[in-house]
Short mmCIF file of C-alpha atoms in Angstrom, two decimals:
data_model
loop_
_atom_site.label_atom_id
_atom_site.label_comp_id
_atom_site.label_asym_id
_atom_site.label_seq_id
_atom_site.Cartn_x
_atom_site.Cartn_y
_atom_site.Cartn_z
CA MET A 1 95.45 29.15 223.89
CA GLY A 2 95.21 25.85 225.73
CA PHE A 3 97.63 26.66 228.57
CA GLU A 4 96.59 26.11 232.20
CA SER A 5 98.30 29.31 233.33
CA MET A 6 100.32 32.13 231.81
CA ALA A 7 102.75 34.69 233.19
CA GLY A 8 103.59 38.02 231.62
CA VAL A 9 107.28 38.81 232.13
CA SER A 10 110.00 41.17 230.96
CA ALA A 11 113.51 39.71 230.76
CA GLU A 12 115.01 43.17 230.32
CA HIS A 13 113.44 44.86 233.35
CA GLY A 14 112.72 41.85 235.55
CA HIS A 15 108.96 42.47 235.71
CA GLY A 16 106.94 39.36 236.60
CA ILE A 17 110.01 37.14 237.15
CA GLY A 18 109.27 36.76 240.86
CA TYR A 19 105.75 35.53 240.18
CA LEU A 20 107.07 33.12 237.54
CA ILE A 21 109.71 31.59 239.87
CA GLU A 22 107.26 31.23 242.78
CA SER A 23 104.71 29.60 240.45
CA ILE A 24 107.31 27.06 239.30
CA ALA A 25 108.49 26.41 242.87
CA ALA A 26 104.92 25.72 243.99
CA LYS A 27 104.65 22.88 241.47
CA LEU A 28 107.94 21.20 242.42
CA PRO A 29 107.83 18.09 244.65
CA PRO A 30 109.40 18.30 248.13
CA ALA A 31 113.13 17.59 248.33
CA PRO A 32 113.98 14.00 249.31
CA PRO A 33 115.27 13.50 252.86
CA LEU A 34 119.01 13.26 253.41
CA SER A 35 120.42 9.76 253.65
CA GLY A 36 120.42 8.56 257.24
CA GLY A 37 118.10 11.32 258.44
CA ILE A 38 119.01 14.85 259.49
CA GLU A 39 119.28 13.77 263.14
CA ASN A 40 122.34 11.69 262.29
CA GLN A 41 124.20 14.52 260.58
CA ARG A 42 127.06 16.14 262.47
CA THR A 43 127.56 19.88 262.50
CA LYS A 44 131.16 20.44 261.44
CA ILE A 45 132.98 23.11 263.42
CA ALA A 46 136.43 24.58 262.80
CA PHE A 47 138.36 26.48 265.46
CA ILE A 48 140.71 28.94 263.80
CA GLY A 49 143.00 31.56 265.25
CA ARG A 50 146.55 32.62 265.89
CA PRO A 51 148.95 30.22 267.63
CA ASN A 52 148.39 29.79 271.37
CA VAL A 53 144.95 31.40 271.63
CA GLY A 54 143.50 28.17 273.05
CA LYS A 55 141.97 26.29 270.13
CA SER A 56 143.17 22.87 271.31
CA SER A 57 142.27 23.70 274.91
CA LEU A 58 138.69 24.44 273.82
CA CYS A 59 138.47 21.07 272.06
CA ASN A 60 139.94 19.29 275.08
CA ARG A 61 137.46 20.95 277.44
CA LEU A 62 134.57 19.84 275.23
CA LEU A 63 135.91 16.30 274.96
CA ASP A 64 136.86 16.26 278.65
CA MET A 65 140.17 14.60 277.87
CA GLU A 66 143.69 15.51 276.79
CA ARG A 67 143.52 14.06 273.27
CA LEU A 68 145.28 17.06 271.75
CA ILE A 69 148.69 18.35 272.76
CA VAL A 70 148.22 21.57 274.71
CA SER A 71 151.25 23.76 275.27
CA ASP A 72 152.21 27.37 275.91
CA VAL A 73 154.61 27.10 272.97
CA PRO A 74 152.94 28.65 269.88
CA GLY A 75 152.54 26.26 266.95
CA THR A 76 152.14 23.00 268.89
CA THR A 77 149.26 21.94 266.62
CA ARG A 78 150.64 21.54 263.08
CA GLU A 79 147.99 19.27 261.55
CA THR A 80 144.24 19.80 261.33
CA VAL A 81 142.75 17.34 263.82
CA GLU A 82 139.19 16.00 263.42
CA LEU A 83 137.29 14.69 266.46
CA ASP A 84 133.65 13.67 266.89
CA LEU A 85 131.70 15.01 269.85
CA ASP A 86 128.32 13.79 271.13
CA TYR A 87 127.34 16.45 273.65
CA LYS A 88 124.58 15.52 276.09
CA THR A 89 122.38 18.29 277.44
CA GLU A 90 119.71 18.25 280.12
CA GLY A 91 116.22 17.56 278.81
CA ALA A 92 117.36 16.55 275.31
CA SER A 93 116.43 13.08 274.06
CA GLU A 94 119.39 12.99 271.67
CA PRO A 95 122.91 14.38 272.09
CA TRP A 96 124.12 17.28 270.01
CA ARG A 97 126.41 15.82 267.36
CA PHE A 98 129.46 17.71 266.18
CA ARG A 99 132.70 17.12 264.32
CA LEU A 100 135.45 19.37 265.66
CA PHE A 101 138.32 20.60 263.48
CA ASP A 102 141.27 21.91 265.50
CA THR A 103 143.52 23.82 263.11
CA ALA A 104 147.07 25.11 263.17
CA GLY A 105 147.45 28.76 264.05
CA LEU A 106 148.12 31.28 261.28
CA LYS A 107 151.49 33.00 261.66
CA ARG A 108 152.59 36.26 260.12
CA LYS A 109 154.06 35.73 256.66
CA ASN A 110 157.52 36.82 257.81
CA ARG A 111 157.38 34.21 260.59
CA ILE A 112 156.50 31.21 258.42
CA ASP A 113 159.99 29.75 258.74
CA SER A 114 159.46 26.20 257.48
CA SER A 115 157.60 24.24 254.83
CA LEU A 116 155.66 22.59 257.66
CA ASP A 117 154.37 25.99 258.81
CA TYR A 118 153.38 26.80 255.24
CA PHE A 119 151.44 23.59 254.66
CA SER A 120 149.82 23.88 258.09
CA ALA A 121 148.44 27.26 257.02
CA VAL A 122 147.21 25.77 253.74
CA ARG A 123 145.46 22.95 255.62
CA THR A 124 143.78 25.51 257.87
CA LYS A 125 142.32 27.23 254.82
CA HIS A 126 141.13 23.88 253.44
CA ALA A 127 139.51 23.03 256.79
CA ILE A 128 137.54 26.28 256.66
CA ASP A 129 136.10 25.20 253.30
CA GLU A 130 135.02 21.80 254.67
CA VAL A 131 133.00 22.84 257.73
CA ASP A 132 129.57 24.30 258.45
CA VAL A 133 130.50 26.77 261.18
CA VAL A 134 133.79 28.58 261.80
CA PHE A 135 134.76 29.88 265.25
CA LEU A 136 137.43 32.57 265.21
CA VAL A 137 139.20 32.26 268.57
CA LEU A 138 140.64 35.44 270.10
CA ASP A 139 142.85 35.85 273.15
CA ALA A 140 140.96 38.13 275.56
CA ARG A 141 144.25 39.60 276.81
CA GLU A 142 145.33 40.73 273.34
CA GLY A 143 142.17 41.75 271.50
CA VAL A 144 141.89 41.76 267.70
CA THR A 145 145.16 41.60 265.76
CA LYS A 146 146.02 41.87 262.06
CA GLN A 147 146.29 38.06 261.83
CA ASP A 148 142.81 37.73 263.34
CA LYS A 149 141.45 40.01 260.62
CA ILE A 150 143.17 37.96 257.91
CA LEU A 151 141.65 34.74 259.25
CA ALA A 152 138.23 36.38 259.54
CA GLY A 153 138.58 37.39 255.88
CA HIS A 154 139.35 33.79 254.86
CA ALA A 155 136.24 32.57 256.70
CA LEU A 156 134.13 35.33 255.17
CA ASP A 157 135.33 34.51 251.65
CA SER A 158 134.48 30.84 252.16
CA GLY A 159 130.84 31.71 252.84
CA ARG A 160 130.75 29.62 256.02
CA ALA A 161 128.76 30.69 259.07
CA LEU A 162 131.07 32.58 261.40
CA SER A 163 131.13 33.26 265.14
CA ILE A 164 133.76 34.75 267.45
CA LEU A 165 135.03 33.19 270.68
CA VAL A 166 136.84 35.45 273.13
CA ASN A 167 138.84 32.83 275.04
CA LYS A 168 140.71 33.32 278.36
CA TRP A 169 137.97 35.70 279.49
CA ASP A 170 138.58 34.56 283.08
CA LEU A 171 142.12 35.96 282.88
CA ALA A 172 140.92 39.27 281.45
CA LEU A 173 138.38 39.64 284.28
CA GLU A 174 140.95 38.67 286.89
CA SER A 175 143.27 41.37 285.60
CA PHE A 176 140.41 43.91 285.58
CA ARG A 177 139.51 43.09 289.19
CA LYS A 178 143.10 43.54 290.37
CA ASP A 179 143.67 46.75 288.47
CA PRO A 180 140.36 48.23 287.16
CA LEU A 181 140.79 50.34 284.07
CA PRO A 182 139.61 53.95 284.36
CA GLY A 183 136.36 54.81 282.62
CA TYR A 184 134.51 51.56 283.36
CA GLU A 185 131.85 51.33 286.06
CA ASP A 186 132.05 47.56 286.56
CA GLU A 187 132.77 44.22 284.87
CA LYS A 188 129.53 44.42 282.89
CA ASP A 189 130.51 47.80 281.48
CA PHE A 190 134.01 46.47 280.69
CA ARG A 191 132.54 43.52 278.78
CA LYS A 192 130.14 45.78 276.86
CA SER A 193 132.98 48.05 275.80
CA TYR A 194 135.16 45.06 274.84
CA LEU A 195 132.37 43.67 272.65
CA SER A 196 131.89 47.06 270.99
CA SER A 197 135.63 47.21 270.26
CA ILE A 198 135.54 43.80 268.54
CA ARG A 199 132.58 44.89 266.41
CA LYS A 200 134.48 48.00 265.37
CA GLU A 201 137.66 46.10 264.46
CA LEU A 202 135.77 43.37 262.58
CA PHE A 203 133.16 45.66 261.01
CA PHE A 204 133.24 43.70 257.75
CA LEU A 205 131.79 40.55 259.35
CA PRO A 206 128.05 39.70 259.08
CA ASP A 207 127.12 40.70 262.66
CA SER A 208 128.66 37.44 263.87
CA PRO A 209 127.69 36.23 267.38
CA ILE A 210 130.38 36.88 270.00
CA SER A 211 130.82 34.57 273.01
CA PHE A 212 133.08 35.17 276.01
CA VAL A 213 134.45 31.81 277.15
CA SER A 214 137.20 30.11 279.12
CA ALA A 215 138.66 26.78 278.10
CA GLN A 216 140.48 26.70 281.44
CA THR A 217 137.36 26.93 283.65
CA GLY A 218 134.72 25.69 281.19
CA PHE A 219 132.84 28.99 281.38
CA ALA A 220 130.04 29.34 278.75
CA MET A 221 131.13 26.27 276.75
CA GLU A 222 127.60 24.98 276.19
CA ASP A 223 126.47 28.45 275.14
CA PHE A 224 128.71 28.56 272.08
CA LEU A 225 127.71 25.02 271.07
CA GLN A 226 124.14 26.31 270.97
CA VAL A 227 125.39 29.17 268.80
CA ALA A 228 126.89 26.60 266.41
CA ARG A 229 123.56 24.77 266.17
CA ASP A 230 121.68 28.01 265.56
CA LEU A 231 124.09 29.15 262.85
CA ASP A 232 124.00 25.77 261.12
CA ALA A 233 120.18 25.88 261.01
CA ARG A 234 120.24 29.50 259.86
CA MET A 235 122.34 28.58 256.82
CA ASN A 236 119.44 26.44 255.54
CA LYS A 237 117.02 29.36 255.35
CA SER A 238 115.18 30.23 252.17
CA ILE A 239 114.34 33.87 251.54
CA SER A 240 110.99 34.71 250.00
CA THR A 241 111.58 36.31 246.61
CA SER A 242 108.76 38.81 247.04
CA ALA A 243 109.95 39.78 250.54
CA LEU A 244 113.52 40.17 249.28
CA ASN A 245 112.52 42.46 246.43
CA LYS A 246 110.27 44.49 248.72
CA LEU A 247 113.16 45.03 251.14
CA ILE A 248 115.63 46.06 248.43
CA ALA A 249 113.11 48.55 247.05
CA GLU A 250 112.61 49.99 250.54
CA MET A 251 116.35 50.26 251.10
CA TRP A 252 116.83 51.97 247.73
CA GLU A 253 114.11 54.52 248.54
CA HIS A 254 115.55 55.14 252.02
CA ARG A 255 119.11 55.50 250.79
CA PRO A 256 119.64 55.58 247.04
CA PRO A 257 123.23 54.96 245.89
CA ALA A 258 125.40 57.83 244.72
CA LYS A 259 125.40 58.53 241.01
CA VAL A 260 128.26 57.16 238.93
CA GLY A 261 128.68 58.76 235.52
CA GLY A 262 125.37 60.55 235.99
CA LYS A 263 123.40 57.36 236.75
CA ARG A 264 122.56 55.39 239.90
CA PHE A 265 122.90 51.68 240.50
CA LYS A 266 119.43 50.12 240.25
CA VAL A 267 118.19 46.61 241.07
CA PHE A 268 115.30 45.49 238.87
CA TYR A 269 114.88 42.12 240.50
CA ALA A 270 116.57 39.90 243.12
CA VAL A 271 116.32 36.20 243.96
CA GLN A 272 118.15 33.83 246.31
CA VAL A 273 119.88 31.23 244.15
CA GLU A 274 121.93 29.31 246.71
CA ASN A 275 122.64 28.77 250.38
CA ARG A 276 125.79 27.42 252.04
CA PRO A 277 126.93 29.99 251.10
CA PHE A 278 123.99 32.37 250.78
CA ARG A 279 123.95 33.84 247.32
CA VAL A 280 121.54 36.40 245.93
CA LYS A 281 121.41 37.23 242.24
CA LEU A 282 120.76 40.87 241.42
CA PHE A 283 119.40 41.80 237.99
CA CYS A 284 120.57 45.39 237.67
CA ASN A 285 121.30 48.18 235.24
CA ARG A 286 125.11 48.20 235.39
CA GLU A 287 127.31 45.96 237.57
CA GLU A 288 130.16 48.45 237.81
CA LYS A 289 127.92 51.02 239.51
CA LEU A 290 127.64 48.93 242.70
CA ASN A 291 130.43 50.15 245.00
CA ASP A 292 131.65 48.34 248.12
CA GLN A 293 129.95 50.74 250.51
CA TYR A 294 126.49 50.26 249.00
CA LYS A 295 127.11 46.53 248.70
CA ARG A 296 127.73 46.35 252.47
CA TYR A 297 124.58 48.42 253.03
CA LEU A 298 122.51 45.87 251.09
CA GLU A 299 124.21 42.93 252.81
CA LYS A 300 123.60 44.30 256.32
CA GLY A 301 119.98 45.12 255.53
CA ILE A 302 119.21 41.66 254.15
CA GLN A 303 120.98 39.92 257.03
CA LYS A 304 119.12 41.97 259.62
CA ARG A 305 115.66 41.63 258.04
CA PHE A 306 115.86 37.86 257.53
CA GLY A 307 117.74 36.91 260.70
CA LEU A 308 121.01 35.95 259.01
CA SER A 309 123.50 37.32 261.53
CA GLY A 310 126.72 35.35 261.28
CA CYS A 311 125.87 34.14 257.76
CA PRO A 312 127.96 35.69 254.96
CA LEU A 313 126.01 36.87 251.93
CA LYS A 314 127.35 36.89 248.38
CA PHE A 315 125.90 38.73 245.39
CA SER A 316 125.93 37.60 241.78
CA LEU A 317 125.29 40.52 239.45
CA ALA A 318 123.64 40.41 236.05
CA GLY A 319 123.79 43.78 234.36
CA LYS A 320 122.04 44.68 231.13
CA GLU A 321 125.09 43.81 229.03
CA ALA A 322 125.35 40.34 230.56
CA ARG A 323 121.67 39.69 229.98
CA TYR A 324 121.87 40.81 226.35
CA THR A 325 124.78 38.39 225.84
CA GLU A 326 122.82 35.51 227.41
CA GLU A 327 119.83 36.23 225.17
CA LYS A 328 121.97 36.25 222.00
CA GLU A 329 123.63 32.96 222.96
#
């Protein structure tokens, strides 16, 4: 027929679409480099958390100066503060470049007693949308609270990479040494149990990395900066279409979804359509048959297989009805 190559596909069932997309991608030229070179780009980090958990103290420790007001009075930071950090590490030819966003703490709704508190909370949500990596800062002495879960939900909805910092860990250990809690063999066992408790409370997060740190002593500060770099790089990943569809088929065979109205949710074809945030489009039989439980099952499986811990995953669904509408238009 005069064509160099042909592909047999089925729009209704998704057959052959993966081969078609990969064939097109193979013929596309490489993406142009970013202006200024990737080495000059700063990883943007936001520290979010309740008032007085140590967000400003963490920034100050990194910057090695008191540029932010640090106080034991909750709510000292009202504005989102942006600061550039060039962090020099041993053996590295270039410093690690970051832009730090120190945000106002989120108060309970019944404690937002001024318009300034309200707009500070709004700015915090805007800051989350502007950065590459979000660090949810917890107070080690208090554990996970309802406000922490709300903030984690905001970060998750934004699609930004997310990690957890357990600050004031030195104080928690000091308390444990003075009065060891029953049921723990040692500090290592205490830390392991604490980590497990956080995972349980924040089960809806994408297996986000957890770091135990101390802004007061500087403990493990460089470690979480490395986490930020790793998460930022992870958000640029591209998932092979064939590998993605193979995994989803395996997961369906291992644990098929429950029937709804006598029929099961079925994915005919899947493809990554976006990153930052990661978005996977699922061509399926009926969108309404995908419940939250099975959605989390697919999310966790994809994140684990492709090394996307800490990277939220969003699904776009295209059921048969939607595809019929698109074809008619």
